[in-house]
Short mmCIF file of C-alpha atoms in Angstrom, two decimals:
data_model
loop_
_atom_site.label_atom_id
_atom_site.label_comp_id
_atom_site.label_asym_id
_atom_site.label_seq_id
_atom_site.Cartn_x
_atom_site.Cartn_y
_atom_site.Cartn_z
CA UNK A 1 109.77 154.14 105.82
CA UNK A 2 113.27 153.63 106.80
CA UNK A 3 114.30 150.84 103.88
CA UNK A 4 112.74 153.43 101.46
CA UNK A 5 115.23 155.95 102.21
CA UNK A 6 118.10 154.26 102.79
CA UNK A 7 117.58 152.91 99.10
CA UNK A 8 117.31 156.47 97.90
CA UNK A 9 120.42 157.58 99.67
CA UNK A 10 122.42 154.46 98.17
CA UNK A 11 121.32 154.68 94.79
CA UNK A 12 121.28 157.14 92.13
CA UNK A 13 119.52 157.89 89.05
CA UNK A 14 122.12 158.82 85.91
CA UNK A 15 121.23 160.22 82.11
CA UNK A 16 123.55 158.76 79.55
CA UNK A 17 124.73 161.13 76.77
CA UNK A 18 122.68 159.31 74.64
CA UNK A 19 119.55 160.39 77.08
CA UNK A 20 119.30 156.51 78.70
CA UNK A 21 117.98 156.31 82.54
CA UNK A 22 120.54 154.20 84.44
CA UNK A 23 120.06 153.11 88.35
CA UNK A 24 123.75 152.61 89.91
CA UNK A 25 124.78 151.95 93.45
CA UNK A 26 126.78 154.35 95.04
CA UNK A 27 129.72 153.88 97.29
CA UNK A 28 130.14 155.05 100.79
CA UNK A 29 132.82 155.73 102.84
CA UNK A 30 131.75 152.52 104.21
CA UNK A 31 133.35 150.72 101.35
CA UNK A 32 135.38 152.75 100.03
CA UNK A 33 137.79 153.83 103.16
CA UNK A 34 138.67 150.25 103.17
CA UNK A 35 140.02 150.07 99.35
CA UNK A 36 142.03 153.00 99.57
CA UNK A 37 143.78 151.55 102.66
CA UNK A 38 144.15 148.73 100.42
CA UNK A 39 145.32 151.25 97.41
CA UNK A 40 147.64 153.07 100.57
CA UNK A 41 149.61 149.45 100.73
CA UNK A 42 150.05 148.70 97.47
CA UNK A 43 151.54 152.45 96.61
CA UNK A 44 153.48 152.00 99.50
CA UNK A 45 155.02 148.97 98.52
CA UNK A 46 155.58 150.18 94.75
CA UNK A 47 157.37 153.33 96.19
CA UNK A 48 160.05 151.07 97.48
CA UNK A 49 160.02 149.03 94.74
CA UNK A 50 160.74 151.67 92.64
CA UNK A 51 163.37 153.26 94.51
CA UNK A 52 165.24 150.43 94.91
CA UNK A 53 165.35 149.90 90.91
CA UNK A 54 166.08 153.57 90.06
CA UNK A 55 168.98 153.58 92.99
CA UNK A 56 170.26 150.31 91.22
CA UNK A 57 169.93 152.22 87.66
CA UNK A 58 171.93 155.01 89.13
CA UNK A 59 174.38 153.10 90.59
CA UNK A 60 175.15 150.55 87.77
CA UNK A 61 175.33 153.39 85.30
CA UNK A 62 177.75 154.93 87.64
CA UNK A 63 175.73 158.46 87.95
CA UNK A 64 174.97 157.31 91.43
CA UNK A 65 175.24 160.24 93.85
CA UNK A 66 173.54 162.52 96.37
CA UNK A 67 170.96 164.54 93.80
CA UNK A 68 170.45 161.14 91.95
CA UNK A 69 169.14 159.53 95.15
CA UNK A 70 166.83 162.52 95.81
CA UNK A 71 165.71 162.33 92.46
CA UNK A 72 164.88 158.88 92.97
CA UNK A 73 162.53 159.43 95.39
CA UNK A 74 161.05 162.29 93.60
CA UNK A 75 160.19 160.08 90.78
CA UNK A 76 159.11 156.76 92.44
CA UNK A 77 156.97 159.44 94.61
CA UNK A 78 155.42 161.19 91.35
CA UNK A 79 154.51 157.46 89.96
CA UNK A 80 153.09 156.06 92.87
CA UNK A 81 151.09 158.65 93.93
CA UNK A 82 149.79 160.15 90.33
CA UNK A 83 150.99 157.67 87.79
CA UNK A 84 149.55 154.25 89.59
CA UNK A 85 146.21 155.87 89.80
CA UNK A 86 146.14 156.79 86.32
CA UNK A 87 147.10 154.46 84.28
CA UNK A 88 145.30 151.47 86.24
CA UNK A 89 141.74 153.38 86.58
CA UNK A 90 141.91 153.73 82.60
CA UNK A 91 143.75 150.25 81.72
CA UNK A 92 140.99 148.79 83.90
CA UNK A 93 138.17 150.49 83.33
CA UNK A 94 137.40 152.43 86.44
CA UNK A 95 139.46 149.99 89.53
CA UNK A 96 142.18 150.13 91.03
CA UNK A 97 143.64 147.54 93.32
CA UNK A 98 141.47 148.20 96.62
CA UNK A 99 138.41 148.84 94.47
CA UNK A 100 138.76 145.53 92.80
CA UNK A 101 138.65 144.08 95.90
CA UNK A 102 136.07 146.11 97.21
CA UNK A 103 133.60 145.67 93.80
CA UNK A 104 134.30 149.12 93.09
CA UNK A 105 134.25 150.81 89.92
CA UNK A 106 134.95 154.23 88.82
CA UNK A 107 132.77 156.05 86.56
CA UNK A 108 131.87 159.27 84.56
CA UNK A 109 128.91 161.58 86.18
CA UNK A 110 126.71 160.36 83.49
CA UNK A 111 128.32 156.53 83.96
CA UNK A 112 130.02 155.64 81.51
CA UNK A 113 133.78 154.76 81.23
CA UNK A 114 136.60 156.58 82.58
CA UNK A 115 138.85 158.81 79.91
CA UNK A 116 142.40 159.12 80.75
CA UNK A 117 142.22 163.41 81.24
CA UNK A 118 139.29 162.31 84.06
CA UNK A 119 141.82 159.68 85.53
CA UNK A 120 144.82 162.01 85.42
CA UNK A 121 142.81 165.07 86.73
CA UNK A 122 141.45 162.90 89.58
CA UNK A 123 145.26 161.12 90.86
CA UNK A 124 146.28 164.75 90.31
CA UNK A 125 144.25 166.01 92.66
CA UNK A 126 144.09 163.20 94.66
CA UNK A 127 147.75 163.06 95.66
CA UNK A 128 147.91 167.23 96.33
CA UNK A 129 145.22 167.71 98.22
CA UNK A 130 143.54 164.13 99.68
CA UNK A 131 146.33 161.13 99.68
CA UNK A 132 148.93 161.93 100.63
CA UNK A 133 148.23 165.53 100.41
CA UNK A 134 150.17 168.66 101.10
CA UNK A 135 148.78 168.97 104.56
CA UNK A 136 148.15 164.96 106.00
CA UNK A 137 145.82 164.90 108.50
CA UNK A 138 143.93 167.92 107.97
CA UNK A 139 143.98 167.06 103.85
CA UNK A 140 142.36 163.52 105.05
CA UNK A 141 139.49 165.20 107.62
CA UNK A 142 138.38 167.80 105.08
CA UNK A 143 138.16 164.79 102.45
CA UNK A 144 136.40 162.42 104.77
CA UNK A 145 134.17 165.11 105.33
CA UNK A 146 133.14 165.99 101.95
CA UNK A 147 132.76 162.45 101.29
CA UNK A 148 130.55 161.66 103.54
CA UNK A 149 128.38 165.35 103.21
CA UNK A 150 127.82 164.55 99.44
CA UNK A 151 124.78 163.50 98.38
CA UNK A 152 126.49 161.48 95.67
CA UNK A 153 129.19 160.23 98.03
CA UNK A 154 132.05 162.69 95.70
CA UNK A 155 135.44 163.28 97.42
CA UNK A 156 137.33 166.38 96.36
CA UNK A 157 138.92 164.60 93.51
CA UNK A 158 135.98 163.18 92.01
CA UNK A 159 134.19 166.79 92.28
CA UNK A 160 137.08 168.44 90.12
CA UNK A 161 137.38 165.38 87.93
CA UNK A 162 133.25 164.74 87.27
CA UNK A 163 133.73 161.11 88.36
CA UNK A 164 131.57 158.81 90.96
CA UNK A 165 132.11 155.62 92.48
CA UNK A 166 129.52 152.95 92.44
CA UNK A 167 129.43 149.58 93.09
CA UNK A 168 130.54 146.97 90.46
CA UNK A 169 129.05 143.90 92.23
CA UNK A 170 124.87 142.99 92.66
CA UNK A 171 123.75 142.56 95.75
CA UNK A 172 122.98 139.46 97.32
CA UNK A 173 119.90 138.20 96.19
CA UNK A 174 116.95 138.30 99.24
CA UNK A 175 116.39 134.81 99.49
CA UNK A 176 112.90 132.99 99.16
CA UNK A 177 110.03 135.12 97.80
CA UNK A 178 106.68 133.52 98.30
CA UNK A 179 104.74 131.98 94.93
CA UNK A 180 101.64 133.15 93.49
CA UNK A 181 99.43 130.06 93.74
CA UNK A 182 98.14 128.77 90.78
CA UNK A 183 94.32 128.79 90.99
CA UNK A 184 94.80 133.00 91.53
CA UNK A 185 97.22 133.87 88.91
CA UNK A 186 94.93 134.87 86.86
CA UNK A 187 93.30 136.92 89.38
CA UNK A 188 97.09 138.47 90.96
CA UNK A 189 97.88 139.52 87.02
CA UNK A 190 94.71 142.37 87.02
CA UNK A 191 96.53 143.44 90.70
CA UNK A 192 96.63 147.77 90.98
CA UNK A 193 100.21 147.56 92.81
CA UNK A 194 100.19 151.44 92.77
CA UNK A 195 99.22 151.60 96.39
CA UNK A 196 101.24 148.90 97.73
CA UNK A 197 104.78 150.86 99.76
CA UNK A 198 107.63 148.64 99.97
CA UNK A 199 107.85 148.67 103.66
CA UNK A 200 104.48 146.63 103.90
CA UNK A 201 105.10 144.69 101.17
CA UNK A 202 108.18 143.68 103.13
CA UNK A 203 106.35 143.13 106.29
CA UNK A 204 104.43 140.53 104.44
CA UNK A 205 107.20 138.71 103.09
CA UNK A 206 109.19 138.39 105.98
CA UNK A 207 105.58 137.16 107.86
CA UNK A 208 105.07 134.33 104.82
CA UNK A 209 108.25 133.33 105.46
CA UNK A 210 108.63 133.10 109.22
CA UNK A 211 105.29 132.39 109.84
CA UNK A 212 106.23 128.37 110.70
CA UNK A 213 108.55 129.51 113.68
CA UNK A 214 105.01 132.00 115.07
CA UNK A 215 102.45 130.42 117.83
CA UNK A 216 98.94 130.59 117.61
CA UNK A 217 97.20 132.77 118.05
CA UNK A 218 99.60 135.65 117.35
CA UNK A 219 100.12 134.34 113.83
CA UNK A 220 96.66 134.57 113.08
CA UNK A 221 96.22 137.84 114.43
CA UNK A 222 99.07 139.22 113.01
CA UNK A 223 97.97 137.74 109.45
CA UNK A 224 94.85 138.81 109.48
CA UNK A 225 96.53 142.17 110.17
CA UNK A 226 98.92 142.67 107.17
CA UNK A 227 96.12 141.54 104.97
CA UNK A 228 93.46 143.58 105.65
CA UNK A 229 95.44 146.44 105.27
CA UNK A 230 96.86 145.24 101.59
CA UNK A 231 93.49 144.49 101.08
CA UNK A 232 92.69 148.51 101.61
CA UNK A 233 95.18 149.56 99.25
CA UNK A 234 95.30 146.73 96.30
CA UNK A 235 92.38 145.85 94.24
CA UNK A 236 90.57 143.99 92.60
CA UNK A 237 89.75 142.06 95.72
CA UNK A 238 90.37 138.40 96.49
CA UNK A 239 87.97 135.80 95.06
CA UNK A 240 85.44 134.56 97.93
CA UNK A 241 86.96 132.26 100.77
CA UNK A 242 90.84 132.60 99.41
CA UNK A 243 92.64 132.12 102.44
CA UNK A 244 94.70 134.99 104.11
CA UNK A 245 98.08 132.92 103.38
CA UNK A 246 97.50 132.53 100.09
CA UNK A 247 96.22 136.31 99.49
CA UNK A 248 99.29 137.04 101.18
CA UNK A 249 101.31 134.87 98.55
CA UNK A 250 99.59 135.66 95.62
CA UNK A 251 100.12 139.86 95.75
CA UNK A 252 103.83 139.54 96.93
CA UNK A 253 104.06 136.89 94.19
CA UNK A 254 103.19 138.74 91.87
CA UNK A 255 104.69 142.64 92.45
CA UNK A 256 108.15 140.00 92.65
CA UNK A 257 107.07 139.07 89.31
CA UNK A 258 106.88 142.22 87.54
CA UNK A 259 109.58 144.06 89.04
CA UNK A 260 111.95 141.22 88.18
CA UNK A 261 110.45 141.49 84.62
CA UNK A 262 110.91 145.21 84.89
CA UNK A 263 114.86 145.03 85.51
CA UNK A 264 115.18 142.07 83.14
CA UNK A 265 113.89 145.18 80.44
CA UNK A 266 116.23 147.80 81.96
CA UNK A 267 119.18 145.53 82.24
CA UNK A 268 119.10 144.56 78.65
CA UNK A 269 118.53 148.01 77.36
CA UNK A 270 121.38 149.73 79.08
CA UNK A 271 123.99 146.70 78.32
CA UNK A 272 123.58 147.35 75.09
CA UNK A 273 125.52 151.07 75.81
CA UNK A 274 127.61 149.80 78.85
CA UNK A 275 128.16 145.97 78.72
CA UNK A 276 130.69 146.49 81.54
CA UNK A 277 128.77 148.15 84.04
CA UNK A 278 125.75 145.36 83.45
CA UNK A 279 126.75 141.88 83.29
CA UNK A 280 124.45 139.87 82.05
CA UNK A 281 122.00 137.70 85.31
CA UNK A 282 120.22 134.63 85.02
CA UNK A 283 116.78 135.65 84.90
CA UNK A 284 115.19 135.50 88.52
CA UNK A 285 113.06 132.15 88.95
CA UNK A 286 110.40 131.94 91.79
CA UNK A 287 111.14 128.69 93.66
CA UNK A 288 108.58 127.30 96.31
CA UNK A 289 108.45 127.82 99.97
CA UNK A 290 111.70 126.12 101.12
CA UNK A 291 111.78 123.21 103.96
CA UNK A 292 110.80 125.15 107.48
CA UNK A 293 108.72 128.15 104.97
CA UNK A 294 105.29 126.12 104.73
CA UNK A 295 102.63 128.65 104.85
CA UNK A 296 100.50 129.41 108.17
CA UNK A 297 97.16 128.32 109.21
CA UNK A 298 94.44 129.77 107.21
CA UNK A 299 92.72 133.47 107.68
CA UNK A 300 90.53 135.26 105.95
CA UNK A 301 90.92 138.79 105.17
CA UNK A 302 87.07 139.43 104.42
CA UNK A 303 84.71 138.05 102.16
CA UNK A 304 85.62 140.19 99.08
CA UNK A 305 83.40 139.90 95.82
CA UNK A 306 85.59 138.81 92.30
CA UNK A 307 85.16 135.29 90.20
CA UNK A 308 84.99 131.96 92.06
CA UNK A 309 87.78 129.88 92.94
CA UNK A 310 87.75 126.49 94.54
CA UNK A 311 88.95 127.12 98.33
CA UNK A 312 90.10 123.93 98.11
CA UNK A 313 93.30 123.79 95.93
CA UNK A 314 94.31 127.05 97.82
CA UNK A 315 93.97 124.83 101.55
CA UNK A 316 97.19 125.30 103.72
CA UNK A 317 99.25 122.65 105.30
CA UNK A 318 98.39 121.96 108.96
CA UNK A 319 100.80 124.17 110.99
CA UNK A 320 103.69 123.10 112.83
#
């Protein structure tokens, strides 16, 4: 179960202080290599900037000399490199320029907001021994490869400081999501999920909705397929002569159902202690099969026992 793992690895389970379960996205290296190049430019270009003024300073207050010019760069050095960091990650709640841009954020091991000791502690360490570092290249290797070792995705900065990164943004939404049809959603609420893995559950989906595009008689076969086995491990079974589409429909339908109502729950207790880390979402609505998503010829996955339905109303359109 590849997709089961991979969401393990990129999410993470965090205990408030006031003992509150919160599921966060971590950041990788993946995206977050890319905002501190974008952090790298902007300090850059402040350094400069802040020479230039201080040299000016120097100059029109006539203590311009040799020692004031090193002390220049001293100080547009110490504020770009320790100062930047600090003040923006606390002014802002966690971002910075590149993480902005990246949907970044920032947080405490137990996520909430940033103080400013974490934020000072972190650019401290940051600029001595990761960017720019006493050492360069060899600072940048050892970070990279701490980053990407840790099972939270920590660089050496946000192991001293107690911080993680996460992502600030949701993830685009996974398109259509096949209906429960009406005549069994009575039936499809009294569903044992328990047994149900994601990876199947997927398999279905992706079959409901790119069945149209599948020739005969592969489409049956593989139809038939996916639900007998959900049939194995999901009960109660179907009412007698429900077609294999509709089956199909009606258990994805509904496990999209109640984990949608499951993080509408979670959402709205944990914005209640961190507003900023869950924005409020539209609540999810389950539109029909879109143009080209009709569902596939009918198949039966057995002749299960359970209350009478009229076959009828659950008839699929002719295929393509």
């Amino acid at each position: 179960m590849r997709h089961g793992r991979d969401t393990a690895e990129s999410t993470a389970g965090l205990v408030s202080g006031e003992a509150v379960h919160l599921e966060v996205r971590l950041a990788r290296a993946g995206s977050r290599v890319p905002a501190l190049l974008i952090d790298i430019v902007a300090q850059v270009m402040l350094f400069f900037v802040l020479v230039l003024l201080l040299v000016a300073f120097f100059g029109i207050t006539r203590l311009g000399d040799a020692a004031s010019t090193q002390a220049s760069y001293i100080i547009a050095l110490v504020l770009t490199t320790v100062g930047y960091p600090t003040l923006l990650l606390v002014l802002t709640r966690g971002r910075s320029l590149g993480k902005l841009a990246m949907g970044l954020r920032v947080v405490r091991d137990d996520g909430g907001p940033i103080t400013l000791r974490q934020s000072f502690t972190r650019a401290l360490v940051g600029a001595t021994l990761e960017w720019p570092g006493l050492l360069l290249i060899v600072n940048w290797a050892v970070s990279l490869i701490v980053l990407t070792g840790s099972p939270r995705g920590k660089r050496l900065a946000d192991v001293v400081s107690g911080t993680i990164v996460i992502h600030d943004r949701s993830p685009e939404g996974w398109g259509w999501v096949p209906t429960t049809p009406p005549p069994l959603a009575r039936w499809a609420s009294t569903l044992d999920l328990t047994g149900l893995d994601d990876e199947l559950a997927l398999a279905a989906r992706h079959f409901l909705a790119r069945s149209r595009g599948l020739s005969e008689p592969y489409r049956t076969r593989l139809g038939h397929a996916l639900a007998t086995e959900i049939a194995a491990c999901v009960t109660p079974a179907a009412p007698p002569d429900t077609p294999g589409w509709a089956y199909l429909a009606g258990v994805i339908g509904e496990r999209h159902r109640r984990a949608s109502q499951r993080l509408a729950r979670d959402r709205a207790s944990h914005a209640v202690l961190w507003p900023e880390l869950f924005a409020p979402v539209p609540a999810p609505t389950l539109a029909g099969p879109a143009a080209g998503h009709a569902p596939p010829a009918a198949f039966i996955p057995g002749q299960p026992t359970g209350p009478a339905v009229d076959p009828r109303s659950l008839r699929p359109a002719a295929p393509a």
